[in-house]
């Protein structure tokens, strides 16, 4: 819309000027504080010439103002456009469903706190915002209402309307008109009780804009109009709406000739007042009929005189709330519905509420409609576009934790809500923050329930409207000019916003000084809410608030001193001031009033020593964060003395280095710092206070030099001082101040020169005769050579290449050499550090230093030819650093290598060989160095694999590796094997020939061939010949015979015949048997195992009576051998015929029974019982492969048992019979269960197949036409068991047929297409298998609509037709699992297909799909359910 210059800012001047003038005349502001006052709302936007103030409106600052185009194109969360005249405008269910939980009618009792919906309660906002609202009783009006009820029988108050006058309606039909002056005098009493007896109670009141007319609505439906100037009755309207309904609302619009009324029938009427020929008339028009939904709340849009030219006013908008939706209609120029908005789910007892207000959004002033029902308030912004249409946009809605019965705008940003338990909530609309809560139950608010129930006309209203009326108080609350009036049964109260001063003073009266300061600061910063009384620009407002805050701070300081506990512990006093004093300091600094803080406040608090101490301690964090500069000398001195007295010297040091100490007694401070070891502070004071940089160095040198020169160990304190000294020197030479900041630029060159001159002094001041030359350099070198040289290196980097700088550098270097080389009290590491430093400097491209090369030779001698072997690794590391830093150019390389080899500096040798590309010699360096010998493998691998090395270099490295192969294998066999396999897999035989030591050869081959050793090599690429593998197996038989079988299982390349000969040579019988079995000679393997078993049994019988431990060991050997033999037989019995099985099992049985035959009487009990148990184990195992009669016959044919010694085998036979009985019972039970399953399945299958089909609809699912339409064409009608019905012609067009056994079968088109079935050929194969499920394809034979069935083709094979297949699938689905037959079948298949051969993999792949692997498999141990037909 266009920007109207006269209406840019609208927030506060919303009252008529006449009203403002009248109120200013009537009320004196000071006198009215105790009663009520008019609060001028029009100061929020000062819309004549001033711009909107960012601070007041919480508008954040932006670096770049947005362009008009960006504003127009941006998507604002609060600007979602509504679709006008659409009843499904906003589906509230989808917005925030938890906000619309509804309680039942019975539980929603009026005023019952326990039954209301409650969310998380907001925190108490009093401490943050203070008291926002001032409420007061209108004593004069309240007294006269009570008096009128007593004296003239006016009845109880029922309704109130407020403009320049206050009108109160009563239950006996009177309207009492009061003035809004201080006296609150009764101006008029309209009507009489006799008319009231006829019309009933006044149920609604309305005063027009210029306060000249009053409309009264009555409980029995009549309407009267009064002249408020003369008190005359102008109109008495009895036919404006249907008789027998009460007036719920009567409202004037901005047009004085137009009013709106709403009756208890839920209808809304437009009343037009006319005067023709001196006769007053009223025309009524129905705007909304109660038959379409009962309206219970109406609100016309009122605009103030200054907004009378606003484009939206020409529409005369009216908002109406029914029990189901909100409507916004325009009365002019013609009646039109602009918006509908459904509520969604709501508590049926909650009250619909509507309220309009003009607000400023994006610098445009437009009306905003707030509507709510229950605990959610929606805000709708109404705009008019250039075309003249009205657009409604949804703003951010407000979620509450209570149900509302009234909503009132107090200004454009602040709303006042009344909940169902009569609590007022003051809310800031933009932030949705609750500012204050006020309990108003003392008002005893009047409710309009009787009018909503229309009791005066017999209660002829709907139950829903009556339920809403329980909490209706529309006529009891009226707002005007920023004031809200509440009508009680015996009183009238008024609420208004307090001015900012009132809010602060209110907190002060309650002794909440801290809260008052916080609130005042929020006014100062422009962050406070609901601000009234602050005008002007931001700086002016801040100045006004700051003055008030200063007054409060003085009061606060006086109160802190007065409230101090005079007696008691010092800790109590300290705690008191620690709570109070920081507040004063914080706010003085926030207000930038250091003058106030360090003069009046400090003087006032200094009266109490404890308060003074707390005050000084409060300053510390501000000083350390550099937020407080410019402290007065007196406070600074007191601050240092205070911390010194409290022994907090670390705090003193940190404070001093952040303060400007030029105003203090420098010598006194330095003395204090030195005595308390505050070295940082001392250096700072010298530097800043006196521009003296050398004196602190001298002081520190005097402490650390003597113990260093005498060779003593430094104390921790001295080490700290030395480190500080190094850092200080580094800072001075780099131009930085110590401990923080920078040296002034004009002083930097001077300071550098002073420090250099100081360091290179020949002797110190007051030096003793014994002092060595250059004491300062010597001291620093002794203290920490590396760090001191690093400081010098950094300094050299900064030097400009002028003559003076070059001289300084050369002089420093000469002094360093003189001090260190000519003295023997420096360690090799220290000397090495110096020469590394020198080498780095000399290696620079712009180097100007000169160092004699003979000095480097001396250093080499010093490092390589020590008097003792101590510090070997340290000396080597120092020399290596020297070479890497560029010192290599200072030495003759051949001499360097000779000396390094002599000194066993193998890393030095490696460094030199690397330069000369003699990589083969580096291998010797690694092998000789015990600390790094294992790294040789990685080195060889890198040389051979990383590109960049020539073939000759690689060949020389490999040749050297081959020469030292025995050393490499003995060092780490697996690494050596990996190296050979990776790089020279073709020369493995050469390597084997070089390994003469058999143990080393065995380790090498095991690492190479055994994959369990962890070598990362592809065995297939190695192509190792079988003879090498057999050589390894032979070595394995020698050195580790117990591991042979396990190793053979993982080895691949070996020949069986040759390997068998090797194992026979070393008499490894179990291994030989394993190999024979693998070869396929089962009988040969068995004979070897049998021979082993017999020899073990022979040992038992020959060693009877020996030690029990040996007997137990022998029995264990027998059991192990027997178990291995049984396993051999079991693995191979599946693939043998009966005769071959008997050839295995019977000799084994015979072998186990033989010892028992020989001398059963002499055998000890332990042996006989053990042997019987083992024999029983053999019998149980063979029973699975040999028939029981054959076993018994074989036993009875034995000559020993045939002669009557059956008692020996009685236990064996009884055990076999028990097994037979168990298996017979198992078979009978299984057969019985399967028969039950079969009978149940067949019964249900028969019932399913013979059951008729029930179509879901009487039309074809493809063409959607009645099935009878093609009857004349003799078309078939096909019905499927899924309930779908088709014409056969339609199915043919969709190609829904499948060929099965030469017959054409139909498939359901809808079920097939919805499940996305695969190719027809796949379906066909599935159906043949009988495994198609109903979810895939549902089929049914067709039935003809005409008489008779079509002939069916007979098939030679008994094939289930598709309907039977489907019925069977449904049966399986009903059973919810696999049948017991399927389970047993799979178990038997798994058992029979298992392979016990070695090296056989488990079944895998797509063909193997087990029932038991199905995630839905459930083992059901109950019979299947019996379903009734």
C-alpha angles and dihedrals in degrees: 000000000000118000109250106212093207092054107040095119119031111159104109114018093072098126127089113260091233089056091048093050092046093050092046089053094045101047134050105210096220094046093048096058089093094047120023137302138196111251114209106232096187097087099083095078107015087203104188103081109330122100123234110275113234096210095051093049096041091240108162119234116252128204094218120029112235120249122242090248093054091050093051093047099044119105110232120201089218095052107070107148120232124226100239123230090011114132090203089056098134124009098209091190089073097048105062113337096183090063093064103054106143129211121216122264092249094052095046096082116173111258095001106138096193095059098052123103110257129190126180107314120238117247118261106274099194094098091050103041104016119214105335099177129054115204125188139172118247093226097183095052093041092053093048093049090056091044093050090052091053101039107034099020091244092158129220121322114265108169141017134200125181134199125124083327132040117235121193122188122206137208092250094058101263125134113208115201118202132185121239094227124111092270093053089209123187105253102178141005107204123199130002138252094253091060087042089057088055099041100031127221123342103258100177139019134192133180120199126235099269093042092241101116135046124199118202123194119199135213091242094052105263123130127206131190121208134192105233093200097055102017091235124150105241103176138010109194120192104157104052094106140008113303121248096043128106124235107249098176136009117183134178115219124214086271105078089211093057128071136164127219132189121199134200090259087071094247126132123213134190113223117204116193118208136173115207121177090344092307117121114219137175126212120199127206125182111235098175129012120223089222089073094051131319116264112209102170132042130179125180117204110254119197125195121241092259089058097045090112094052108128093234095059093072090071095058092217122212126192118205129186120203125181091269109029150007122247129193113196134177116228093192145094083359132342111276136161109230101177144006123193122184118214101218119206112358140165102263091220095055118107122241111231133192131186133169128205136163113242136177114242119171090350092302123111114223136155118264123202118210115197129173143164118184117345105336124081117200122200120206122190113210118207135173117220128210092266090059096251122131119237124196120203126189117236128198108299125223122237116204136187095224139052117255129226096173138026122190132175111221092179136339094281103031128064130184118215128192116205129207093265091055098256119142118222120195109206132187102225099209098049094026088224119153107235102182143351121213126188110221102172087119088070090068090215119223114241124207095217096124092056093048088051088044091222091165090064098040102279094278096162134111120270091241093056092046089052092052089048091063090081100024115130100156095133095044097066125058130171128202133162096355093311126110119207121204120199116214129184090262106009149040121225129191128208127195140160116270118234116249091257092051091052092051093044091048089059091046091053088055090051092246096138097156091051090046091054092047091050092047090050090053087054089048093052094042093241098114122110129229092016116184128178101026113113138160129053124323097265092051092049092048092051092051093049093044092055090053091048092053089054090051092048092055089049089047093052092049090048092049091055095042095047093049111123105248095200133039137055122342088236090064091053091046091051090049093053093040087060094047112029099057088059091058092047093047095051095043089054093043089053089046091236101141088149089061092043098051098037119033098014094044092046091049094049093043088072086079116051094208092050090048092053093049090048092054092047090052090061094060100082091046092051093047091051090048091239092121118057130154099048113177116254092243093054091044092052093046089048094056093043091050095053090042091054090050091051091240095139096154088059090049091054094049090048096048094054090055097047135081098242098178090107094056132084098272098197092050092051093047090050091050091048094050094047091050095040093244094154097163090053092045093053089046093052093049092047100043101028100044106010084238115145105164102054094068089052092052091050092052094044091055089060102046102032101070098055091044093050092048092049096244124146113258120241120238090256092053091048089054090050091049092051091048089050092053092048091047092051090047091051093048093050091046094049096248125130120239127269094000141348129031135291111248108269095239090057099047099088091043093051092048092052093046092051093047092048089049095051095049096047112136092221135007124245113277089013121179119235091249093059114119120231122273094020097177096052090043092051094050092046090052092046099052116340097184096049094044091052089047088055090052092046091053090048092050088053090059095047117112113227096250127130096260093050092050090051092050092050094048092046093051091049093050091050092049091052093046093050098044106032096046093051128070096200094087120092123238088252092055093047090047091052090055095050092044087054090049093047091053092050093046092049092060115109093231094044116153098171123112123207124174110246092219087069089062090050089052090051090050090053090045093053100038101039107044124169089240137019095248121125092020096155092042092054092046092050092048092051091047091053089049092053094045091050090062100273091123090088090061094062138066101245099215091051090046091054093048092051093045092052091047091050090044091240093156095169089057090050090050090050091053096043089049089057090051094042091239092145095160091062090053088065088062088051091055095045093050094047107082092197095057106024094113091057090067092088094057090046094053091044092052094049092049098043108031112085119238100068121102124241091248091054092049091047092051091049092049092047090052090048091051091050090054097038094121091053091048093050093047089048096053118344096192093051091047091049091048090050093051094044093048101047109018109024090150094061099055092115090054090052091049091053090052091053101080094164107089094208092053090046090052092051091047095050093044090053090046100045107026108082089199090071090076098242110157100223132122103243092202092061093050094069093198114187118242092242090065091051090048090049088054091048090052091051089047090053088054102044106025112014094164091065097051099097094045090049094047089055091061099036119091114182109066135108116240099217095050092043091051089053090052093051092046089051090057092038095238096158099177090052091049091051091050091052093046090052090050089049090053098251095127095164093051091050090047093051091053092049090045091051089051090050093049092050090051091049089049089055091055094052094045095047098050115146095024125122114316094232091058090047091052091048091051092050090049090052090050092049093048093049091046093050090051090049093049090049090052091052094045093049093055105031092085091066097043131084122240095267093050091048091053089050087061105037103039096055088050091051091046092051091053094047097044097080090051091055096051101064112344090163097056096043113104116247091249092058097044095049092046093049092048090052091050091047090052088052090055091049093050091049096048093045089077091060107026124058114249095235090056091052093049092045091051092051095047091048089060107110093226095053092036089066094065103277093125091131089078092061099034091106092050094051094045090051091052091049091051089053090050093050091049093051092046091053091047092052094048092049092048092049091050093050093047091050091052090049092050094048093048092046094049093047092052092042091054092048092048094048095048096045116107124245122249115203116217093218141013097236136074112268091219106042093024091221128127112278091234094064094090098041092114088057091056089235118171122245112219121202122189127204089245087068099252119133127204144173108244089229090058092049091049090054089053091049093236096159134110128197111228123172089341092307127111114237127191125231126201108257098207096046092045096048094045093052095042096229118201130239119329091238090059091049090050093054091047092052092050089055089050093233105113113123128218091247091062108041127000115191137175135176115258124253122207118231092219125073117295134017125269117256115268122223114240117228125207093222122062098248123169110241116233093262090055090047090052093046089051090050090051088050091054089048090052091051088052098212147035119303122252089248090058091049094050091045092054093045091053092045092050091048095048095044096049112114120214095187118118117258093020112139123225119260111276142151135074095301093066109074112159126202088220092056091058109110090222094054113130124176106227115198097185129084115264117271117269108229120202119232 
